[in-house]
Amino acid sequence: MSSELTDLFPHPIVQAPMAGGVSVPQLAAAVSEAGGLGFLAGGYKTADGMYQEIKQLRGLTGRPFGVNLFMPQPEYAETGAVQLYAEQLAGEVTWYETELGDPDSGRDDGYDAKIAVLLDDPVPVASFHFGVPSGDTLKSLRAAGTFTLVTVTSAEEAVAVEQAGADAVIVQGMEAGGHQGTHKDIPENDGSALGLLALLAQVREAVRLPIVAAGGIMRGSQIAAVLAAGASAAQLGTAFLATAESGAQAVHKAALTDPLFVRTELTRAFSGRPARGLVNRFLREHGPYAPAAYPEVHHLTSPLRKAAAKAGDAQGMALWAGQGHRMARDLPAAELVEVLVAELATARAVSAEGDRR
């Protein structure tokens, strides 16, 4: 099964699917053409919007690629907490001269329609975030020729993925930028996430599925480390966010290496679910009060984030980034893949030389 995954792309490098306009077809195509596995983000798009991006990507590359979907979320009962948070954001509304979004804009992200698209016009790889698809869905995708991966943040989640019948797991350490892919959002567990290497070891002992390792990986030497620890490939997000083909805002790209932004934190401030981003004014002021309400908070703050981006105001944006953000390199995506492959080869050669001594 591991070879079934890695035979799809020559180099053990997967470009993370980053929703919100970052993982555009041009980025995914550049990575796939360079020998990695490029990914489109289906999250926060309509089913037709996702389909149009798949068509565009197919026009740019004939190599394998992946599409990521967000799992539907359970109903959130404490509407009063969301309303209170909306009141706390009144100053942001005034500052950015915009309205708050409707927190009840939808919970399932068009999941069923997107699955229908992937079954009607199959893609080589599909991955899932925020939960596990049903066994029937995974079986149908498998029958259509699609290799399936599911993000996990614990060994227990990995076992559930294996039992459901997915082909592989993406093991996401706490270092990762953007949303943690926990299957159940339990506020009491905030701050208890494991680092990648510790989590990787636990998952390896719990399941027999191939593993794609994710979280803070920015260099070829780190790819070598996770491969040595048992992963079949490494998934990089922040490293590709900074590339020329990335759809990220210019101010977001610049912030990755700006000395003004010295650290990242997991926060619920922008979406209501734990997500790692650069610490800015919005995160500091609102993070402590944001309720565990996803996607309600995401919909609520969406106009604020868009207004901040339009104004070029990094202090009001969701600057998603992993812990290795200061190591970001402003390179074309294909060149970054080449550099990572060279660094990986060097790290392996050094390790082999050490073994011979």
PDB file of N, CA, C and O in Angstrom, residues 187-258:
ATOM      1  N   PRO A 187     -12.833  21.279  23.547  1.00  0.00           N
ATOM      2  CA  PRO A 187     -12.062  22.397  24.114  1.00  0.00           C
ATOM      3  C   PRO A 187     -11.148  22.000  25.265  1.00  0.00           C
ATOM      4  O   PRO A 187     -10.072  22.575  25.441  1.00  0.00           O
ATOM      5  N   GLU A 188     -11.568  21.006  26.044  1.00  0.00           N
ATOM      6  CA  GLU A 188     -10.746  20.573  27.175  1.00  0.00           C
ATOM      7  C   GLU A 188      -9.403  20.009  26.727  1.00  0.00           C
ATOM      8  O   GLU A 188      -8.460  19.915  27.521  1.00  0.00           O
ATOM      9  N   ASN A 189      -9.319  19.629  25.458  1.00  0.00           N
ATOM     10  CA  ASN A 189      -8.070  19.068  24.945  1.00  0.00           C
ATOM     11  C   ASN A 189      -7.144  20.120  24.336  1.00  0.00           C
ATOM     12  O   ASN A 189      -6.059  19.788  23.857  1.00  0.00           O
ATOM     13  N   ASP A 190      -7.571  21.378  24.336  1.00  0.00           N
ATOM     14  CA  ASP A 190      -6.727  22.435  23.786  1.00  0.00           C
ATOM     15  C   ASP A 190      -5.374  22.451  24.492  1.00  0.00           C
ATOM     16  O   ASP A 190      -5.297  22.405  25.721  1.00  0.00           O
ATOM     17  N   GLY A 191      -4.309  22.497  23.705  1.00  0.00           N
ATOM     18  CA  GLY A 191      -2.967  22.538  24.270  1.00  0.00           C
ATOM     19  C   GLY A 191      -2.351  21.178  24.517  1.00  0.00           C
ATOM     20  O   GLY A 191      -1.208  21.093  24.968  1.00  0.00           O
ATOM     21  N   SER A 192      -3.089  20.099  24.214  1.00  0.00           N
ATOM     22  CA  SER A 192      -2.572  18.754  24.504  1.00  0.00           C
ATOM     23  C   SER A 192      -2.067  18.037  23.255  1.00  0.00           C
ATOM     24  O   SER A 192      -1.713  16.855  23.329  1.00  0.00           O
ATOM     25  N   ALA A 193      -2.040  18.723  22.118  1.00  0.00           N
ATOM     26  CA  ALA A 193      -1.594  18.089  20.875  1.00  0.00           C
ATOM     27  C   ALA A 193      -0.131  17.665  20.975  1.00  0.00           C
ATOM     28  O   ALA A 193       0.671  18.291  21.670  1.00  0.00           O
ATOM     29  N   LEU A 194       0.200  16.601  20.251  1.00  0.00           N
ATOM     30  CA  LEU A 194       1.554  16.059  20.259  1.00  0.00           C
ATOM     31  C   LEU A 194       2.395  16.620  19.119  1.00  0.00           C
ATOM     32  O   LEU A 194       1.877  16.947  18.049  1.00  0.00           O
ATOM     33  N   GLY A 195       3.704  16.698  19.356  1.00  0.00           N
ATOM     34  CA  GLY A 195       4.633  17.048  18.291  1.00  0.00           C
ATOM     35  C   GLY A 195       4.712  15.912  17.284  1.00  0.00           C
ATOM     36  O   GLY A 195       4.359  14.764  17.577  1.00  0.00           O
ATOM     37  N   LEU A 196       5.176  16.217  16.081  1.00  0.00           N
ATOM     38  CA  LEU A 196       5.113  15.265  14.981  1.00  0.00           C
ATOM     39  C   LEU A 196       5.865  13.964  15.239  1.00  0.00           C
ATOM     40  O   LEU A 196       5.320  12.880  15.016  1.00  0.00           O
ATOM     41  N   LEU A 197       7.098  14.035  15.700  1.00  0.00           N
ATOM     42  CA  LEU A 197       7.873  12.799  15.858  1.00  0.00           C
ATOM     43  C   LEU A 197       7.290  11.881  16.916  1.00  0.00           C
ATOM     44  O   LEU A 197       7.244  10.656  16.740  1.00  0.00           O
ATOM     45  N   ALA A 198       6.813  12.458  18.022  1.00  0.00           N
ATOM     46  CA  ALA A 198       6.181  11.632  19.058  1.00  0.00           C
ATOM     47  C   ALA A 198       4.899  11.012  18.532  1.00  0.00           C
ATOM     48  O   ALA A 198       4.614   9.823  18.767  1.00  0.00           O
ATOM     49  N   LEU A 199       4.120  11.788  17.812  1.00  0.00           N
ATOM     50  CA  LEU A 199       2.860  11.282  17.259  1.00  0.00           C
ATOM     51  C   LEU A 199       3.105  10.238  16.192  1.00  0.00           C
ATOM     52  O   LEU A 199       2.409   9.211  16.125  1.00  0.00           O
ATOM     53  N   LEU A 200       4.107  10.472  15.367  1.00  0.00           N
ATOM     54  CA  LEU A 200       4.447   9.528  14.305  1.00  0.00           C
ATOM     55  C   LEU A 200       4.781   8.154  14.873  1.00  0.00           C
ATOM     56  O   LEU A 200       4.322   7.121  14.361  1.00  0.00           O
ATOM     57  N   ALA A 201       5.540   8.132  15.952  1.00  0.00           N
ATOM     58  CA  ALA A 201       5.905   6.855  16.578  1.00  0.00           C
ATOM     59  C   ALA A 201       4.671   6.137  17.116  1.00  0.00           C
ATOM     60  O   ALA A 201       4.536   4.917  16.972  1.00  0.00           O
ATOM     61  N   GLN A 202       3.773   6.875  17.743  1.00  0.00           N
ATOM     62  CA  GLN A 202       2.561   6.261  18.293  1.00  0.00           C
ATOM     63  C   GLN A 202       1.663   5.699  17.197  1.00  0.00           C
ATOM     64  O   GLN A 202       1.114   4.600  17.325  1.00  0.00           O
ATOM     65  N   VAL A 203       1.509   6.444  16.112  1.00  0.00           N
ATOM     66  CA  VAL A 203       0.644   5.989  15.020  1.00  0.00           C
ATOM     67  C   VAL A 203       1.242   4.763  14.341  1.00  0.00           C
ATOM     68  O   VAL A 203       0.524   3.816  13.984  1.00  0.00           O
ATOM     69  N   ARG A 204       2.557   4.743  14.188  1.00  0.00           N
ATOM     70  CA  ARG A 204       3.217   3.584  13.567  1.00  0.00           C
ATOM     71  C   ARG A 204       2.941   2.304  14.348  1.00  0.00           C
ATOM     72  O   ARG A 204       2.789   1.231  13.768  1.00  0.00           O
ATOM     73  N   GLU A 205       2.884   2.416  15.664  1.00  0.00           N
ATOM     74  CA  GLU A 205       2.627   1.235  16.489  1.00  0.00           C
ATOM     75  C   GLU A 205       1.150   0.860  16.519  1.00  0.00           C
ATOM     76  O   GLU A 205       0.805  -0.266  16.857  1.00  0.00           O
ATOM     77  N   ALA A 206       0.282   1.800  16.150  1.00  0.00           N
ATOM     78  CA  ALA A 206      -1.159   1.573  16.269  1.00  0.00           C
ATOM     79  C   ALA A 206      -1.796   1.028  14.994  1.00  0.00           C
ATOM     80  O   ALA A 206      -2.790   0.293  15.054  1.00  0.00           O
ATOM     81  N   VAL A 207      -1.252   1.398  13.831  1.00  0.00           N
ATOM     82  CA  VAL A 207      -1.871   0.981  12.568  1.00  0.00           C
ATOM     83  C   VAL A 207      -0.801   0.537  11.578  1.00  0.00           C
ATOM     84  O   VAL A 207       0.382   0.820  11.747  1.00  0.00           O
ATOM     85  N   ARG A 208      -1.264  -0.130  10.512  1.00  0.00           N
ATOM     86  CA  ARG A 208      -0.343  -0.605   9.478  1.00  0.00           C
ATOM     87  C   ARG A 208      -0.455   0.222   8.194  1.00  0.00           C
ATOM     88  O   ARG A 208       0.142  -0.114   7.189  1.00  0.00           O
ATOM     89  N   LEU A 209      -1.220   1.283   8.248  1.00  0.00           N
ATOM     90  CA  LEU A 209      -1.410   2.119   7.071  1.00  0.00           C
ATOM     91  C   LEU A 209      -0.157   2.929   6.741  1.00  0.00           C
ATOM     92  O   LEU A 209       0.608   3.285   7.638  1.00  0.00           O
ATOM     93  N   PRO A 210       0.049   3.253   5.468  1.00  0.00           N
ATOM     94  CA  PRO A 210       1.123   4.178   5.100  1.00  0.00           C
ATOM     95  C   PRO A 210       0.875   5.541   5.743  1.00  0.00           C
ATOM     96  O   PRO A 210      -0.281   5.932   5.970  1.00  0.00           O
ATOM     97  N   ILE A 211       1.944   6.246   6.014  1.00  0.00           N
ATOM     98  CA  ILE A 211       1.860   7.523   6.721  1.00  0.00           C
ATOM     99  C   ILE A 211       2.481   8.639   5.895  1.00  0.00           C
ATOM    100  O   ILE A 211       3.583   8.501   5.364  1.00  0.00           O
ATOM    101  N   VAL A 212       1.758   9.750   5.818  1.00  0.00           N
ATOM    102  CA  VAL A 212       2.306  11.004   5.317  1.00  0.00           C
ATOM    103  C   VAL A 212       2.463  11.908   6.541  1.00  0.00           C
ATOM    104  O   VAL A 212       1.499  12.143   7.269  1.00  0.00           O
ATOM    105  N   ALA A 213       3.663  12.377   6.791  1.00  0.00           N
ATOM    106  CA  ALA A 213       3.959  13.163   7.993  1.00  0.00           C
ATOM    107  C   ALA A 213       3.830  14.649   7.698  1.00  0.00           C
ATOM    108  O   ALA A 213       4.325  15.140   6.687  1.00  0.00           O
ATOM    109  N   ALA A 214       3.153  15.380   8.612  1.00  0.00           N
ATOM    110  CA  ALA A 214       2.920  16.812   8.411  1.00  0.00           C
ATOM    111  C   ALA A 214       3.128  17.578   9.707  1.00  0.00           C
ATOM    112  O   ALA A 214       2.768  17.106  10.787  1.00  0.00           O
ATOM    113  N   GLY A 215       3.716  18.764   9.588  1.00  0.00           N
ATOM    114  CA  GLY A 215       3.854  19.626  10.762  1.00  0.00           C
ATOM    115  C   GLY A 215       5.226  20.251  10.882  1.00  0.00           C
ATOM    116  O   GLY A 215       6.173  19.600  11.334  1.00  0.00           O
ATOM    117  N   GLY A 216       5.376  21.501  10.453  1.00  0.00           N
ATOM    118  CA  GLY A 216       6.618  22.234  10.653  1.00  0.00           C
ATOM    119  C   GLY A 216       7.756  21.861   9.737  1.00  0.00           C
ATOM    120  O   GLY A 216       8.897  22.277   9.958  1.00  0.00           O
ATOM    121  N   ILE A 217       7.498  21.087   8.688  1.00  0.00           N
ATOM    122  CA  ILE A 217       8.569  20.606   7.812  1.00  0.00           C
ATOM    123  C   ILE A 217       8.884  21.670   6.755  1.00  0.00           C
ATOM    124  O   ILE A 217       8.022  22.064   5.977  1.00  0.00           O
ATOM    125  N   MET A 218      10.146  22.118   6.747  1.00  0.00           N
ATOM    126  CA  MET A 218      10.557  23.205   5.851  1.00  0.00           C
ATOM    127  C   MET A 218      11.837  22.884   5.076  1.00  0.00           C
ATOM    128  O   MET A 218      12.185  23.618   4.159  1.00  0.00           O
ATOM    129  N   ARG A 219      12.544  21.834   5.450  1.00  0.00           N
ATOM    130  CA  ARG A 219      13.829  21.505   4.846  1.00  0.00           C
ATOM    131  C   ARG A 219      13.887  20.023   4.466  1.00  0.00           C
ATOM    132  O   ARG A 219      13.216  19.174   5.064  1.00  0.00           O
ATOM    133  N   GLY A 220      14.779  19.717   3.503  1.00  0.00           N
ATOM    134  CA  GLY A 220      14.954  18.333   3.099  1.00  0.00           C
ATOM    135  C   GLY A 220      15.459  17.450   4.217  1.00  0.00           C
ATOM    136  O   GLY A 220      15.146  16.258   4.281  1.00  0.00           O
ATOM    137  N   SER A 221      16.245  18.012   5.134  1.00  0.00           N
ATOM    138  CA  SER A 221      16.752  17.226   6.262  1.00  0.00           C
ATOM    139  C   SER A 221      15.605  16.782   7.172  1.00  0.00           C
ATOM    140  O   SER A 221      15.655  15.686   7.751  1.00  0.00           O
ATOM    141  N   GLN A 222      14.565  17.610   7.283  1.00  0.00           N
ATOM    142  CA  GLN A 222      13.401  17.224   8.080  1.00  0.00           C
ATOM    143  C   GLN A 222      12.596  16.137   7.375  1.00  0.00           C
ATOM    144  O   GLN A 222      12.032  15.249   8.023  1.00  0.00           O
ATOM    145  N   ILE A 223      12.537  16.212   6.043  1.00  0.00           N
ATOM    146  CA  ILE A 223      11.879  15.141   5.295  1.00  0.00           C
ATOM    147  C   ILE A 223      12.614  13.832   5.542  1.00  0.00           C
ATOM    148  O   ILE A 223      12.001  12.785   5.775  1.00  0.00           O
ATOM    149  N   ALA A 224      13.941  13.874   5.514  1.00  0.00           N
ATOM    150  CA  ALA A 224      14.735  12.674   5.782  1.00  0.00           C
ATOM    151  C   ALA A 224      14.426  12.117   7.165  1.00  0.00           C
ATOM    152  O   ALA A 224      14.341  10.893   7.351  1.00  0.00           O
ATOM    153  N   ALA A 225      14.250  12.997   8.137  1.00  0.00           N
ATOM    154  CA  ALA A 225      13.982  12.561   9.512  1.00  0.00           C
ATOM    155  C   ALA A 225      12.661  11.824   9.619  1.00  0.00           C
ATOM    156  O   ALA A 225      12.566  10.775  10.265  1.00  0.00           O
ATOM    157  N   VAL A 226      11.602  12.349   8.987  1.00  0.00           N
ATOM    158  CA  VAL A 226      10.297  11.683   9.113  1.00  0.00           C
ATOM    159  C   VAL A 226      10.261  10.405   8.287  1.00  0.00           C
ATOM    160  O   VAL A 226       9.582   9.440   8.672  1.00  0.00           O
ATOM    161  N   LEU A 227      11.003  10.363   7.179  1.00  0.00           N
ATOM    162  CA  LEU A 227      11.076   9.114   6.419  1.00  0.00           C
ATOM    163  C   LEU A 227      11.796   8.051   7.239  1.00  0.00           C
ATOM    164  O   LEU A 227      11.387   6.883   7.265  1.00  0.00           O
ATOM    165  N   ALA A 228      12.865   8.457   7.927  1.00  0.00           N
ATOM    166  CA  ALA A 228      13.590   7.514   8.782  1.00  0.00           C
ATOM    167  C   ALA A 228      12.729   7.040   9.939  1.00  0.00           C
ATOM    168  O   ALA A 228      12.897   5.927  10.450  1.00  0.00           O
ATOM    169  N   ALA A 229      11.785   7.885  10.350  1.00  0.00           N
ATOM    170  CA  ALA A 229      10.892   7.530  11.463  1.00  0.00           C
ATOM    171  C   ALA A 229       9.697   6.705  11.014  1.00  0.00           C
ATOM    172  O   ALA A 229       8.857   6.346  11.847  1.00  0.00           O
ATOM    173  N   GLY A 230       9.609   6.405   9.724  1.00  0.00           N
ATOM    174  CA  GLY A 230       8.571   5.497   9.257  1.00  0.00           C
ATOM    175  C   GLY A 230       7.537   6.070   8.316  1.00  0.00           C
ATOM    176  O   GLY A 230       6.642   5.351   7.868  1.00  0.00           O
ATOM    177  N   ALA A 231       7.629   7.347   7.991  1.00  0.00           N
ATOM    178  CA  ALA A 231       6.678   7.930   7.050  1.00  0.00           C
ATOM    179  C   ALA A 231       7.050   7.557   5.620  1.00  0.00           C
ATOM    180  O   ALA A 231       8.217   7.303   5.312  1.00  0.00           O
ATOM    181  N   SER A 232       6.049   7.517   4.749  1.00  0.00           N
ATOM    182  CA  SER A 232       6.292   7.253   3.329  1.00  0.00           C
ATOM    183  C   SER A 232       6.549   8.538   2.557  1.00  0.00           C
ATOM    184  O   SER A 232       7.153   8.512   1.482  1.00  0.00           O
ATOM    185  N   ALA A 233       6.053   9.662   3.086  1.00  0.00           N
ATOM    186  CA  ALA A 233       6.222  10.955   2.444  1.00  0.00           C
ATOM    187  C   ALA A 233       6.004  12.039   3.480  1.00  0.00           C
ATOM    188  O   ALA A 233       5.515  11.777   4.588  1.00  0.00           O
ATOM    189  N   ALA A 234       6.376  13.267   3.113  1.00  0.00           N
ATOM    190  CA  ALA A 234       6.182  14.416   3.994  1.00  0.00           C
ATOM    191  C   ALA A 234       5.258  15.418   3.324  1.00  0.00           C
ATOM    192  O   ALA A 234       5.349  15.642   2.112  1.00  0.00           O
ATOM    193  N   GLN A 235       4.376  16.013   4.119  1.00  0.00           N
ATOM    194  CA  GLN A 235       3.473  17.045   3.609  1.00  0.00           C
ATOM    195  C   GLN A 235       3.921  18.407   4.122  1.00  0.00           C
ATOM    196  O   GLN A 235       4.100  18.590   5.323  1.00  0.00           O
ATOM    197  N   LEU A 236       4.099  19.352   3.196  1.00  0.00           N
ATOM    198  CA  LEU A 236       4.564  20.693   3.541  1.00  0.00           C
ATOM    199  C   LEU A 236       3.512  21.714   3.131  1.00  0.00           C
ATOM    200  O   LEU A 236       3.059  21.701   1.983  1.00  0.00           O
ATOM    201  N   GLY A 237       3.147  22.602   4.048  1.00  0.00           N
ATOM    202  CA  GLY A 237       2.199  23.648   3.752  1.00  0.00           C
ATOM    203  C   GLY A 237       2.832  25.018   3.733  1.00  0.00           C
ATOM    204  O   GLY A 237       2.894  25.682   2.690  1.00  0.00           O
ATOM    205  N   THR A 238       3.339  25.461   4.879  1.00  0.00           N
ATOM    206  CA  THR A 238       3.925  26.795   4.994  1.00  0.00           C
ATOM    207  C   THR A 238       5.063  26.996   4.001  1.00  0.00           C
ATOM    208  O   THR A 238       5.230  28.089   3.443  1.00  0.00           O
ATOM    209  N   ALA A 239       5.840  25.959   3.746  1.00  0.00           N
ATOM    210  CA  ALA A 239       6.949  26.068   2.798  1.00  0.00           C
ATOM    211  C   ALA A 239       6.443  26.459   1.410  1.00  0.00           C
ATOM    212  O   ALA A 239       7.078  27.239   0.702  1.00  0.00           O
ATOM    213  N   PHE A 240       5.284  25.925   1.003  1.00  0.00           N
ATOM    214  CA  PHE A 240       4.736  26.228  -0.310  1.00  0.00           C
ATOM    215  C   PHE A 240       3.874  27.486  -0.295  1.00  0.00           C
ATOM    216  O   PHE A 240       3.630  28.080  -1.350  1.00  0.00           O
ATOM    217  N   LEU A 241       3.422  27.897   0.875  1.00  0.00           N
ATOM    218  CA  LEU A 241       2.628  29.126   0.977  1.00  0.00           C
ATOM    219  C   LEU A 241       3.420  30.324   0.477  1.00  0.00           C
ATOM    220  O   LEU A 241       2.870  31.264  -0.098  1.00  0.00           O
ATOM    221  N   ALA A 242       4.728  30.294   0.685  1.00  0.00           N
ATOM    222  CA  ALA A 242       5.583  31.427   0.326  1.00  0.00           C
ATOM    223  C   ALA A 242       5.988  31.447  -1.137  1.00  0.00           C
ATOM    224  O   ALA A 242       6.612  32.410  -1.592  1.00  0.00           O
ATOM    225  N   THR A 243       5.658  30.409  -1.898  1.00  0.00           N
ATOM    226  CA  THR A 243       6.123  30.334  -3.282  1.00  0.00           C
ATOM    227  C   THR A 243       5.386  31.302  -4.197  1.00  0.00           C
ATOM    228  O   THR A 243       4.310  31.800  -3.875  1.00  0.00           O
ATOM    229  N   ALA A 244       5.968  31.516  -5.368  1.00  0.00           N
ATOM    230  CA  ALA A 244       5.395  32.465  -6.326  1.00  0.00           C
ATOM    231  C   ALA A 244       4.006  32.046  -6.787  1.00  0.00           C
ATOM    232  O   ALA A 244       3.129  32.887  -7.006  1.00  0.00           O
ATOM    233  N   GLU A 245       3.765  30.735  -6.938  1.00  0.00           N
ATOM    234  CA  GLU A 245       2.482  30.253  -7.458  1.00  0.00           C
ATOM    235  C   GLU A 245       1.382  30.211  -6.404  1.00  0.00           C
ATOM    236  O   GLU A 245       0.202  30.063  -6.744  1.00  0.00           O
ATOM    237  N   SER A 246       1.734  30.301  -5.148  1.00  0.00           N
ATOM    238  CA  SER A 246       0.739  30.287  -4.072  1.00  0.00           C
ATOM    239  C   SER A 246      -0.246  31.431  -4.244  1.00  0.00           C
ATOM    240  O   SER A 246       0.118  32.540  -4.636  1.00  0.00           O
ATOM    241  N   GLY A 247      -1.505  31.158  -3.913  1.00  0.00           N
ATOM    242  CA  GLY A 247      -2.524  32.197  -4.000  1.00  0.00           C
ATOM    243  C   GLY A 247      -2.634  33.046  -2.752  1.00  0.00           C
ATOM    244  O   GLY A 247      -3.541  33.872  -2.639  1.00  0.00           O
ATOM    245  N   ALA A 248      -1.727  32.874  -1.803  1.00  0.00           N
ATOM    246  CA  ALA A 248      -1.755  33.653  -0.567  1.00  0.00           C
ATOM    247  C   ALA A 248      -1.549  35.135  -0.863  1.00  0.00           C
ATOM    248  O   ALA A 248      -0.848  35.507  -1.813  1.00  0.00           O
ATOM    249  N   GLN A 249      -2.162  35.977  -0.021  1.00  0.00           N
ATOM    250  CA  GLN A 249      -1.963  37.415  -0.147  1.00  0.00           C
ATOM    251  C   GLN A 249      -0.478  37.757   0.025  1.00  0.00           C
ATOM    252  O   GLN A 249       0.230  37.138   0.817  1.00  0.00           O
ATOM    253  N   ALA A 250      -0.018  38.782  -0.689  1.00  0.00           N
ATOM    254  CA  ALA A 250       1.388  39.191  -0.601  1.00  0.00           C
ATOM    255  C   ALA A 250       1.769  39.555   0.832  1.00  0.00           C
ATOM    256  O   ALA A 250       2.877  39.236   1.287  1.00  0.00           O
ATOM    257  N   VAL A 251       0.844  40.192   1.553  1.00  0.00           N
ATOM    258  CA  VAL A 251       1.132  40.583   2.931  1.00  0.00           C
ATOM    259  C   VAL A 251       1.290  39.360   3.826  1.00  0.00           C
ATOM    260  O   VAL A 251       2.069  39.363   4.786  1.00  0.00           O
ATOM    261  N   HIS A 252       0.563  38.289   3.516  1.00  0.00           N
ATOM    262  CA  HIS A 252       0.677  37.033   4.259  1.00  0.00           C
ATOM    263  C   HIS A 252       2.042  36.393   4.000  1.00  0.00           C
ATOM    264  O   HIS A 252       2.735  35.968   4.935  1.00  0.00           O
ATOM    265  N   LYS A 253       2.439  36.350   2.730  1.00  0.00           N
ATOM    266  CA  LYS A 253       3.742  35.783   2.392  1.00  0.00           C
ATOM    267  C   LYS A 253       4.873  36.544   3.081  1.00  0.00           C
ATOM    268  O   LYS A 253       5.800  35.944   3.632  1.00  0.00           O
ATOM    269  N   ALA A 254       4.782  37.867   3.046  1.00  0.00           N
ATOM    270  CA  ALA A 254       5.835  38.687   3.649  1.00  0.00           C
ATOM    271  C   ALA A 254       5.910  38.500   5.151  1.00  0.00           C
ATOM    272  O   ALA A 254       6.993  38.539   5.752  1.00  0.00           O
ATOM    273  N   ALA A 255       4.751  38.271   5.788  1.00  0.00           N
ATOM    274  CA  ALA A 255       4.713  38.136   7.243  1.00  0.00           C
ATOM    275  C   ALA A 255       5.454  36.906   7.737  1.00  0.00           C
ATOM    276  O   ALA A 255       5.939  36.884   8.878  1.00  0.00           O
ATOM    277  N   LEU A 256       5.585  35.892   6.901  1.00  0.00           N
ATOM    278  CA  LEU A 256       6.229  34.648   7.323  1.00  0.00           C
ATOM    279  C   LEU A 256       7.648  34.882   7.828  1.00  0.00           C
ATOM    280  O   LEU A 256       8.104  34.217   8.765  1.00  0.00           O
ATOM    281  N   THR A 257       8.357  35.803   7.197  1.00  0.00           N
ATOM    282  CA  THR A 257       9.745  36.066   7.578  1.00  0.00           C
ATOM    283  C   THR A 257       9.939  37.471   8.136  1.00  0.00           C
ATOM    284  O   THR A 257      11.070  37.901   8.360  1.00  0.00           O
ATOM    285  N   ASP A 258       8.856  38.190   8.371  1.00  0.00           N
ATOM    286  CA  ASP A 258       8.924  39.532   8.940  1.00  0.00           C
ATOM    287  C   ASP A 258       9.300  39.427  10.416  1.00  0.00           C
ATOM    288  O   ASP A 258       8.627  38.733  11.186  1.00  0.00           O
TER     289      ASP A 258
END
